[in-house]
Amino acid sequence: MTDLRQANHLPLKKNQPTVSGQQRRPLKTALGLTVAGLLVGAGAFAMVQPSKSVLPEQRVVADTFSLPLPGAVPNESTAAADDYRLETRIQSGDTIASILSRLDVSEQGLMGFITANKDTRKAAHRLVPGRTVQASLDANGAMNWVRYIHTPGTEDKGEYVTEYLELVKNPDGSFAAEEKVASTESQTNIASGRIKSSLFGATDQAGIPDAVTMQIAETLGGRLDFVRDIREGDEFRVIYETRTFEGRPAGAGRVLAVEFINANKRFEALWFEPKDGSGGYYDADGKSLRGAFLRSAIPFTRISSKFGMRKHPIHKRWRSHNGIDFAAPTGTPIRATGDGVVQFIGTQGGYGKTIILRHPNNITTLFAHQSRFAQGLKQGDRVSQGQTIGFVGSTGWSTGPHLHYEFRISNKPVDPLGIKMPEAIVLDSQQQQQFAETALPLREQLKKLAVLNEDNGDALQLAKR
């Protein structure tokens, strides 16, 4: 399996005041100078006294009035003023009991409920070190609720959310548990860097998350080979989102704009999402950087079985292999190769857990042997190119974890690596106007960042707003 991070550490081709603390003066000397200054000032004031005969007559006019103030309106923060919240991070070897003990939660019958309830029982078996558990207690130390933030950041139907399990204590003393989803907050970041040894090394130095680095490689990967083409001295500038939940990092968001200068040649991409269509990356002229379909449903992986005749690994007979297989570990995300609608999602014979997407022009794509589907995805849902729809598995007729991918035209399988893919949809005049209003300003920010880099060299690495 090709590992982009490892590949980027291959040898690259070359291009043809310390402030010291001040000494304190003795306290007596400082006080003496202060008192002396006050006495001198007072003496000077006493020596210059104007004559009372030249002072103007002064009169003071005062009036009073009152304004009615609105009464205090109770709110959640007022009502919960006597409550307090505790928080801890899961450590290696932790159990539910040890976590609740650190949170001072000791409710009678709570452990029995956790053992009996399917949601809490499932959570107890997937305690991830580093994840956060919170508890709210009232003024008497009794539990209000406990939250296990098991998924700080994930994408759900194009939105970045946080998923957590909330366990509450009811007024009658019983307990209830519910999986919840909360929106995350977005923060825009700008960063720049210069390649010295590898792409990942440069982005690490600039403080850019690995997920953003992967997006950069995927976005410009159709025009630039980040394994073989990058050179020492190449430069990049990027504007991207990060997500937070209640002030805590919840993962990286989307790359909004990126510029990469490779061997003095400029490559750029701007994110644009039309009001009546799916989002994608475009150059400054509004030309889409993607085809209508991606060649691979899993980036940076190897093909373990190609399209055509082969000896079936289970049936041991020669038969037609109507797709291509991508080798990947169980749980690897599977992405939609094109915009479409979920035509089928479920189990289908030897294919195991399968998704079929319907696309324009009588094209369908099939994704088989999955371990599980993206949460909440159902038949009839619309998906975008690159969106995670499921995860690699080994269900159905399979000898090991991999993705079986088929590309069909009018229900006839064709080799997705051997055909000319349909061109991407071109922006119409109204969409081009929207592009100029929303995407082109990002390009101007990249230009300003380039000027700032020229003026300050490597001083600027990362900024947030």
Coordinates of C-alpha atoms in Angstrom, one line a residue:
M1 CA 0.0 0.0 0.0
T2 CA 1.4 3.4 -1.0
D3 CA 1.8 5.6 2.0
L4 CA 1.9 9.3 1.1
R5 CA 3.6 10.3 4.3
Q6 CA 6.4 7.7 3.9
A7 CA 6.7 8.5 0.2
N8 CA 7.2 12.1 0.9
H9 CA 10.3 11.3 3.0
L10 CA 12.1 10.0 -0.1
P11 CA 15.1 12.1 -1.2
L12 CA 13.9 15.2 -3.1
K13 CA 15.3 16.5 -6.4
K14 CA 17.2 19.8 -6.1
N15 CA 16.1 22.8 -8.1
Q16 CA 18.6 23.4 -11.3
P17 CA 17.6 38.9 21.3
T18 CA 17.5 37.9 24.7
V19 CA 15.8 40.3 27.2
S20 CA 17.3 40.2 30.7
G21 CA 15.3 41.1 33.8
Q22 CA 15.9 44.6 35.3
Q23 CA 17.5 44.8 38.7
R24 CA 15.3 46.1 41.5
R25 CA 16.3 49.2 43.4
P26 CA 16.1 49.1 47.1
L27 CA 12.6 49.7 48.4
K28 CA 13.6 52.5 50.7
T29 CA 15.2 54.5 47.9
A30 CA 12.0 54.2 45.7
L31 CA 9.8 55.3 48.6
G32 CA 12.1 58.2 49.4
L33 CA 12.0 59.5 45.9
T34 CA 8.2 59.2 45.7
V35 CA 7.7 61.1 48.9
A36 CA 10.2 63.8 47.9
G37 CA 8.4 64.2 44.6
L38 CA 5.1 64.7 46.3
L39 CA 6.5 67.3 48.7
V40 CA 8.1 69.3 45.9
G41 CA 4.8 69.2 43.9
A42 CA 2.8 70.3 47.0
G43 CA 5.2 73.1 47.6
A44 CA 5.0 74.3 44.1
F45 CA 1.2 74.3 44.2
A46 CA 1.2 76.3 47.5
M47 CA 3.5 79.0 46.0
V48 CA 1.2 79.7 43.1
Q49 CA -2.2 80.8 44.5
P50 CA -4.5 82.9 42.3
S51 CA -6.3 85.9 44.0
K52 CA -9.8 85.3 45.1
S53 CA -10.9 88.5 43.5
V54 CA -10.2 87.2 40.0
L55 CA -12.1 83.8 40.4
P56 CA -15.4 83.7 38.6
E57 CA -18.6 83.1 40.6
Q58 CA -19.6 79.4 40.4
R59 CA -23.0 77.9 40.7
V60 CA -23.9 74.2 40.6
V61 CA -27.2 73.1 39.1
A62 CA -28.3 69.5 39.8
D63 CA -31.4 67.5 39.0
T64 CA -32.3 63.9 39.6
F65 CA -34.6 61.5 37.8
S66 CA -35.2 57.7 37.8
L67 CA -35.6 55.1 35.0
P68 CA -37.7 52.0 35.4
L69 CA -35.5 48.9 35.0
P70 CA -36.9 45.6 33.7
G71 CA -37.0 42.8 36.1
A72 CA -34.4 40.0 35.8
V73 CA -35.3 37.2 33.4
P74 CA -34.2 33.8 34.5
N75 CA -32.2 31.8 32.0
E76 CA -30.4 28.5 31.9
S77 CA -27.2 29.9 33.3
T78 CA -29.1 31.5 36.2
A79 CA -31.1 28.3 36.9
A80 CA -28.0 26.2 36.8
A81 CA -25.8 28.6 38.8
D82 CA -25.5 26.1 41.7
D83 CA -24.6 23.2 39.3
Y84 CA -21.0 22.5 38.4
R85 CA -19.3 20.5 35.7
L86 CA -16.4 18.1 35.9
E87 CA -14.4 16.7 33.0
T88 CA -11.7 14.0 32.5
R89 CA -9.9 12.4 29.7
I90 CA -9.9 8.6 29.3
Q91 CA -6.6 7.0 30.1
S92 CA -5.2 3.7 29.0
G93 CA -6.6 0.9 31.2
D94 CA -9.6 3.0 32.3
T95 CA -13.0 1.4 33.1
I96 CA -16.4 3.0 33.5
A97 CA -16.0 2.7 37.3
S98 CA -12.6 4.4 37.4
I99 CA -13.9 7.3 35.1
L100 CA -17.0 7.9 37.2
S101 CA -14.9 7.8 40.4
R102 CA -12.7 10.7 39.0
L103 CA -15.9 12.6 38.2
D104 CA -17.3 12.1 41.7
V105 CA -20.3 10.3 40.3
S106 CA -21.7 7.7 42.6
E107 CA -25.4 7.1 42.0
Q108 CA -27.1 4.0 43.3
G109 CA -28.2 1.8 40.4
L110 CA -26.1 3.6 37.8
M111 CA -23.7 0.8 37.1
G112 CA -26.6 -1.7 36.7
F113 CA -28.2 0.6 34.2
I114 CA -25.0 1.0 32.2
T115 CA -24.6 -2.8 32.1
A116 CA -28.2 -3.4 31.0
N117 CA -28.7 -0.6 28.4
K118 CA -27.4 -1.4 24.9
D119 CA -26.1 2.1 24.1
T120 CA -24.1 2.5 27.4
R121 CA -22.9 -1.1 27.2
K122 CA -21.6 -0.5 23.7
A123 CA -19.9 2.7 24.8
A124 CA -18.2 0.9 27.7
H125 CA -16.5 -1.4 25.2
R126 CA -15.1 1.4 23.1
L127 CA -13.4 3.7 25.6
V128 CA -10.8 5.5 23.5
P129 CA -7.8 7.0 25.4
G130 CA -7.8 10.7 25.0
R131 CA -11.5 11.1 24.5
T132 CA -13.5 13.4 26.9
V133 CA -16.1 12.4 29.5
Q134 CA -18.1 15.2 31.3
A135 CA -20.4 15.2 34.3
S136 CA -22.8 17.8 35.6
L137 CA -23.6 17.7 39.4
D138 CA -26.0 19.7 41.4
A139 CA -25.3 21.7 44.6
N140 CA -25.6 18.5 46.6
G141 CA -23.2 16.5 44.5
A142 CA -26.0 14.5 42.8
M143 CA -25.6 13.7 39.1
N144 CA -27.5 15.6 36.5
W145 CA -25.9 14.0 33.4
V146 CA -22.8 12.3 32.1
R147 CA -21.6 12.7 28.5
Y148 CA -19.1 10.6 26.7
I149 CA -17.8 12.5 23.6
H150 CA -16.7 9.4 21.6
T151 CA -16.6 11.1 18.2
P152 CA -15.3 14.7 18.5
G153 CA -15.6 15.4 14.8
T154 CA -17.1 13.6 11.9
E155 CA -18.9 14.5 8.6
D156 CA -22.6 13.8 8.4
K157 CA -24.3 14.6 5.1
G158 CA -21.8 17.4 4.3
E159 CA -21.8 18.9 7.8
Y160 CA -19.2 18.5 10.5
V161 CA -20.6 17.4 13.8
T162 CA -19.7 16.0 17.2
E163 CA -21.3 12.8 18.4
Y164 CA -21.7 11.8 22.0
L165 CA -23.6 9.6 24.4
E166 CA -25.6 11.4 27.1
L167 CA -26.7 9.6 30.3
V168 CA -29.2 11.6 32.4
K169 CA -30.9 11.1 35.7
N170 CA -34.6 11.5 35.7
P171 CA -36.6 13.3 38.5
D172 CA -37.9 9.9 39.7
G173 CA -34.3 8.6 40.1
S174 CA -34.3 6.4 37.0
F175 CA -31.7 6.8 34.2
A176 CA -31.9 7.3 30.4
A177 CA -29.3 7.2 27.7
E178 CA -29.4 8.7 24.2
E179 CA -26.9 9.2 21.4
K180 CA -26.8 12.9 20.4
V181 CA -25.3 14.9 17.5
A182 CA -24.2 18.5 18.0
S183 CA -23.0 21.1 15.5
T184 CA -19.4 22.2 15.6
E185 CA -18.1 25.7 15.2
S186 CA -15.8 26.6 12.3
Q187 CA -12.6 28.5 12.5
T188 CA -10.7 29.7 9.4
N189 CA -6.9 29.3 9.3
I190 CA -4.3 30.4 6.9
A191 CA -0.8 28.9 6.6
S192 CA 2.2 28.8 4.4
G193 CA 5.4 26.8 4.1
R194 CA 8.3 25.8 2.0
I195 CA 9.3 22.2 1.2
K196 CA 12.6 21.2 2.7
S197 CA 12.5 17.4 3.1
S198 CA 8.8 16.3 2.4
L199 CA 5.3 17.6 2.1
F200 CA 4.2 16.3 5.5
G201 CA 7.4 17.7 7.1
A202 CA 6.6 21.1 5.8
T203 CA 2.9 21.1 6.8
D204 CA 3.8 19.7 10.2
Q205 CA 6.2 22.7 10.7
A206 CA 3.4 25.0 9.6
G207 CA 1.0 23.5 12.1
I208 CA -1.3 22.1 9.4
P209 CA -3.3 19.0 10.4
D210 CA -2.6 15.8 8.4
A211 CA -6.2 15.6 7.3
V212 CA -5.7 19.0 5.6
T213 CA -2.5 17.8 4.0
M214 CA -4.3 14.8 2.5
Q215 CA -7.0 17.1 1.1
I216 CA -4.3 19.3 -0.5
A217 CA -2.8 16.2 -2.2
E218 CA -6.2 14.9 -3.3
T219 CA -7.3 18.3 -4.6
L220 CA -4.3 19.0 -6.7
G221 CA -3.4 15.3 -7.3
G222 CA -4.9 15.2 -10.8
R223 CA -2.4 17.9 -11.9
L224 CA 0.6 17.3 -9.6
D225 CA 2.2 14.1 -8.4
F226 CA 3.0 14.7 -4.7
V227 CA 5.1 11.6 -4.5
R228 CA 7.4 12.2 -7.5
D229 CA 7.1 15.8 -8.6
I230 CA 7.7 17.9 -5.5
R231 CA 11.1 19.6 -5.1
E232 CA 13.1 21.2 -2.3
G233 CA 12.1 24.9 -2.3
D234 CA 8.5 24.4 -3.5
E235 CA 6.1 26.7 -1.7
F236 CA 2.5 26.4 -0.6
R237 CA -0.2 28.6 0.9
V238 CA -3.5 27.3 2.1
I239 CA -6.8 28.5 3.7
Y240 CA -8.7 25.8 5.6
E241 CA -11.2 25.2 8.3
T242 CA -10.8 23.6 11.7
R243 CA -13.8 22.6 13.8
T244 CA -14.3 23.0 17.6
F245 CA -17.0 21.8 20.0
E246 CA -17.4 23.7 23.2
G247 CA -13.9 25.2 22.6
R248 CA -12.2 21.8 22.1
P249 CA -10.7 20.7 18.8
A250 CA -13.1 18.5 16.8
G251 CA -11.0 17.8 13.8
A252 CA -10.1 19.5 10.5
G253 CA -12.7 20.9 8.1
R254 CA -12.5 21.6 4.5
V255 CA -9.7 23.2 2.4
L256 CA -11.1 26.5 1.1
A257 CA -8.2 27.6 -1.1
V258 CA -4.7 26.3 -1.8
E259 CA -1.8 27.5 -3.9
F260 CA 1.2 25.3 -4.6
I261 CA 4.3 26.4 -6.5
N262 CA 6.2 23.5 -8.0
A263 CA 9.4 24.2 -9.9
N264 CA 8.2 27.8 -10.4
K265 CA 4.8 26.5 -11.9
R266 CA 1.7 27.6 -10.0
F267 CA -1.2 25.2 -9.1
E268 CA -4.3 26.5 -7.3
A269 CA -7.7 25.3 -6.2
L270 CA -10.7 27.3 -4.9
W271 CA -13.7 25.6 -3.1
F272 CA -17.0 26.7 -4.5
E273 CA -20.5 25.4 -3.8
P274 CA -23.3 26.7 -6.0
K275 CA -26.6 27.4 -4.4
D276 CA -28.3 24.8 -6.5
G277 CA -25.6 22.2 -6.8
S278 CA -22.7 20.3 -5.2
G279 CA -19.5 21.8 -4.1
G280 CA -16.1 21.3 -5.8
Y281 CA -12.7 22.8 -6.5
Y282 CA -12.1 25.2 -9.4
D283 CA -9.2 27.2 -10.8
A284 CA -9.3 31.0 -11.0
D285 CA -11.1 30.9 -14.3
G286 CA -14.0 28.9 -12.9
K287 CA -12.9 25.6 -14.5
S288 CA -13.6 22.5 -12.5
L289 CA -10.5 20.6 -11.3
R290 CA -12.3 17.3 -11.1
G291 CA -13.8 15.0 -13.6
A292 CA -17.4 13.8 -13.2
F293 CA -15.9 10.7 -11.5
L294 CA -12.9 9.9 -9.4
R295 CA -10.7 7.0 -10.6
S296 CA -10.4 5.6 -7.1
A297 CA -12.9 5.2 -4.2
I298 CA -10.0 4.9 -1.8
P299 CA -7.1 7.3 -2.1
F300 CA -3.5 6.2 -1.9
T301 CA -4.0 2.4 -2.0
R302 CA -3.2 -0.4 -4.3
I303 CA -5.3 -2.4 -6.7
S304 CA -5.3 -6.1 -5.7
S305 CA -7.5 -7.4 -8.6
K306 CA -8.1 -5.8 -11.9
F307 CA -11.1 -5.8 -14.3
G308 CA -11.4 -8.9 -16.6
M309 CA -11.1 -12.7 -16.4
R310 CA -9.6 -14.2 -13.3
K311 CA -9.6 -17.4 -11.2
H312 CA -12.1 -16.8 -8.4
P313 CA -10.3 -17.0 -5.0
I314 CA -13.3 -18.9 -3.4
H315 CA -15.0 -20.8 -6.2
K316 CA -11.6 -21.7 -7.9
R317 CA -13.1 -21.3 -11.4
W318 CA -12.2 -18.8 -14.1
R319 CA -14.9 -16.2 -14.4
S320 CA -15.3 -12.6 -15.3
H321 CA -14.4 -10.0 -12.6
N322 CA -16.7 -7.1 -13.3
G323 CA -14.9 -4.5 -11.2
I324 CA -11.6 -3.7 -9.5
D325 CA -10.6 -4.5 -5.9
F326 CA -8.8 -2.0 -3.7
A327 CA -6.8 -3.6 -0.8
A328 CA -7.3 -1.7 2.4
P329 CA -7.6 -2.4 6.1
T330 CA -11.0 -2.9 7.7
G331 CA -12.6 0.4 8.6
T332 CA -10.9 2.4 5.8
P333 CA -13.3 5.1 4.6
I334 CA -14.9 4.6 1.2
R335 CA -15.8 7.7 -0.8
A336 CA -18.4 8.3 -3.5
T337 CA -16.6 8.6 -6.9
G338 CA -19.3 10.9 -8.2
D339 CA -22.3 12.9 -7.3
G340 CA -25.4 10.7 -7.2
V341 CA -28.3 9.3 -5.3
V342 CA -28.3 6.1 -3.1
Q343 CA -30.2 3.6 -5.2
F344 CA -29.5 0.6 -2.9
I345 CA -28.0 0.2 0.5
G346 CA -28.0 -3.2 2.3
T347 CA -26.9 -6.8 1.9
Q348 CA -26.8 -8.3 -1.6
G349 CA -25.7 -12.0 -1.9
G350 CA -22.0 -12.5 -2.4
Y351 CA -21.4 -8.8 -2.5
G352 CA -22.1 -8.6 1.2
K353 CA -22.9 -5.1 2.5
T354 CA -23.3 -3.1 -0.6
I355 CA -24.2 0.4 -1.8
I356 CA -25.3 1.3 -5.3
L357 CA -25.3 4.9 -6.4
R358 CA -27.3 6.2 -9.4
H359 CA -25.7 9.0 -11.5
P360 CA -26.7 11.0 -14.6
N361 CA -26.5 9.4 -18.1
N362 CA -27.6 5.9 -17.0
I363 CA -24.4 5.4 -14.9
T364 CA -24.3 3.4 -11.6
T365 CA -21.5 2.6 -9.3
L366 CA -21.3 -0.3 -6.8
F367 CA -19.3 -0.6 -3.6
A368 CA -19.3 -4.1 -2.1
H369 CA -17.9 -6.1 0.9
Q370 CA -18.3 -3.2 3.3
S371 CA -18.0 -3.6 7.1
R372 CA -20.6 -0.8 7.8
F373 CA -22.3 2.1 6.1
A374 CA -21.9 5.8 6.9
Q375 CA -24.2 6.7 9.8
G376 CA -27.6 7.8 8.8
L377 CA -27.2 7.1 5.1
K378 CA -30.3 5.6 3.5
Q379 CA -31.9 4.9 0.2
G380 CA -32.8 8.1 -1.7
D381 CA -30.1 10.3 -0.1
R382 CA -28.1 12.5 -2.3
V383 CA -24.3 12.2 -2.0
S384 CA -21.4 14.3 -3.3
Q385 CA -18.2 13.2 -4.9
G386 CA -15.6 12.4 -2.2
Q387 CA -18.2 12.0 0.5
T388 CA -17.7 9.0 2.9
I389 CA -20.5 6.5 2.3
G390 CA -19.1 3.4 4.0
F391 CA -16.1 1.5 5.4
V392 CA -14.0 -1.3 4.0
G393 CA -14.8 -4.8 5.3
S394 CA -14.9 -8.4 4.2
T395 CA -18.6 -9.3 4.1
G396 CA -20.1 -11.6 1.5
W397 CA -17.8 -13.8 -0.7
S398 CA -14.5 -12.4 0.4
T399 CA -11.2 -13.8 1.6
G400 CA -10.0 -10.6 3.3
P401 CA -10.7 -6.9 3.8
H402 CA -11.0 -5.0 0.5
L403 CA -13.4 -2.9 -1.6
H404 CA -14.9 -4.3 -4.7
Y405 CA -15.9 -1.4 -7.0
E406 CA -17.9 -1.6 -10.2
F407 CA -18.7 1.1 -12.8
R408 CA -21.7 0.4 -14.9
I409 CA -23.2 2.1 -18.0
S410 CA -26.8 1.1 -18.7
N411 CA -26.2 -1.7 -16.2
K412 CA -23.3 -3.1 -18.1
P413 CA -20.0 -3.3 -16.2
V414 CA -17.0 -1.5 -17.8
D415 CA -13.4 -1.0 -16.6
P416 CA -13.3 2.3 -14.7
L417 CA -9.6 2.6 -15.3
G418 CA -9.8 1.9 -19.1
I419 CA -12.6 4.2 -20.2
K420 CA -12.7 8.0 -20.8
M421 CA -14.6 9.5 -17.9
P422 CA -17.4 12.0 -18.5
E423 CA -16.4 15.6 -18.2
A424 CA -17.5 17.6 -15.1
I425 CA -20.5 19.9 -15.4
V426 CA -19.5 23.4 -16.4
L427 CA -20.7 26.4 -14.4
D428 CA -23.5 28.4 -16.0
S429 CA -23.6 32.2 -16.2
Q430 CA -25.4 32.6 -12.8
Q431 CA -23.0 30.1 -11.1
Q432 CA -20.0 31.9 -12.6
Q433 CA -21.3 35.2 -11.0
Q434 CA -21.7 33.4 -7.6
F435 CA -18.1 32.0 -8.1
A436 CA -16.8 35.5 -8.6
E437 CA -18.5 36.7 -5.4
T438 CA -17.6 33.9 -3.1
A439 CA -14.5 32.0 -4.3
L440 CA -12.3 34.7 -6.0
P441 CA -11.9 36.7 -2.7
L442 CA -10.1 33.6 -1.3
R443 CA -7.6 33.9 -4.1
E444 CA -7.0 37.5 -3.2
Q445 CA -6.3 36.4 0.4
L446 CA -3.7 33.9 -1.0
K447 CA -2.1 36.8 -2.9
K448 CA -1.9 38.9 0.2
L449 CA -0.3 36.0 2.1
A450 CA 2.3 35.6 -0.7
V451 CA 3.2 39.3 -0.3
L452 CA 3.4 38.9 3.4
N453 CA 5.7 35.9 3.0
E454 CA 8.0 37.9 0.7
D455 CA 8.3 40.7 3.3
N456 CA 8.7 38.4 6.3
G457 CA 10.4 35.3 4.9
D458 CA 9.6 32.3 7.0
A459 CA 8.3 34.4 9.9
L460 CA 4.6 33.7 9.0
Q461 CA 3.6 30.1 9.4
L462 CA 0.1 30.1 10.7
A463 CA -2.7 32.6 11.5
K464 CA -6.2 32.2 12.6
R465 CA -9.3 34.3 12.6

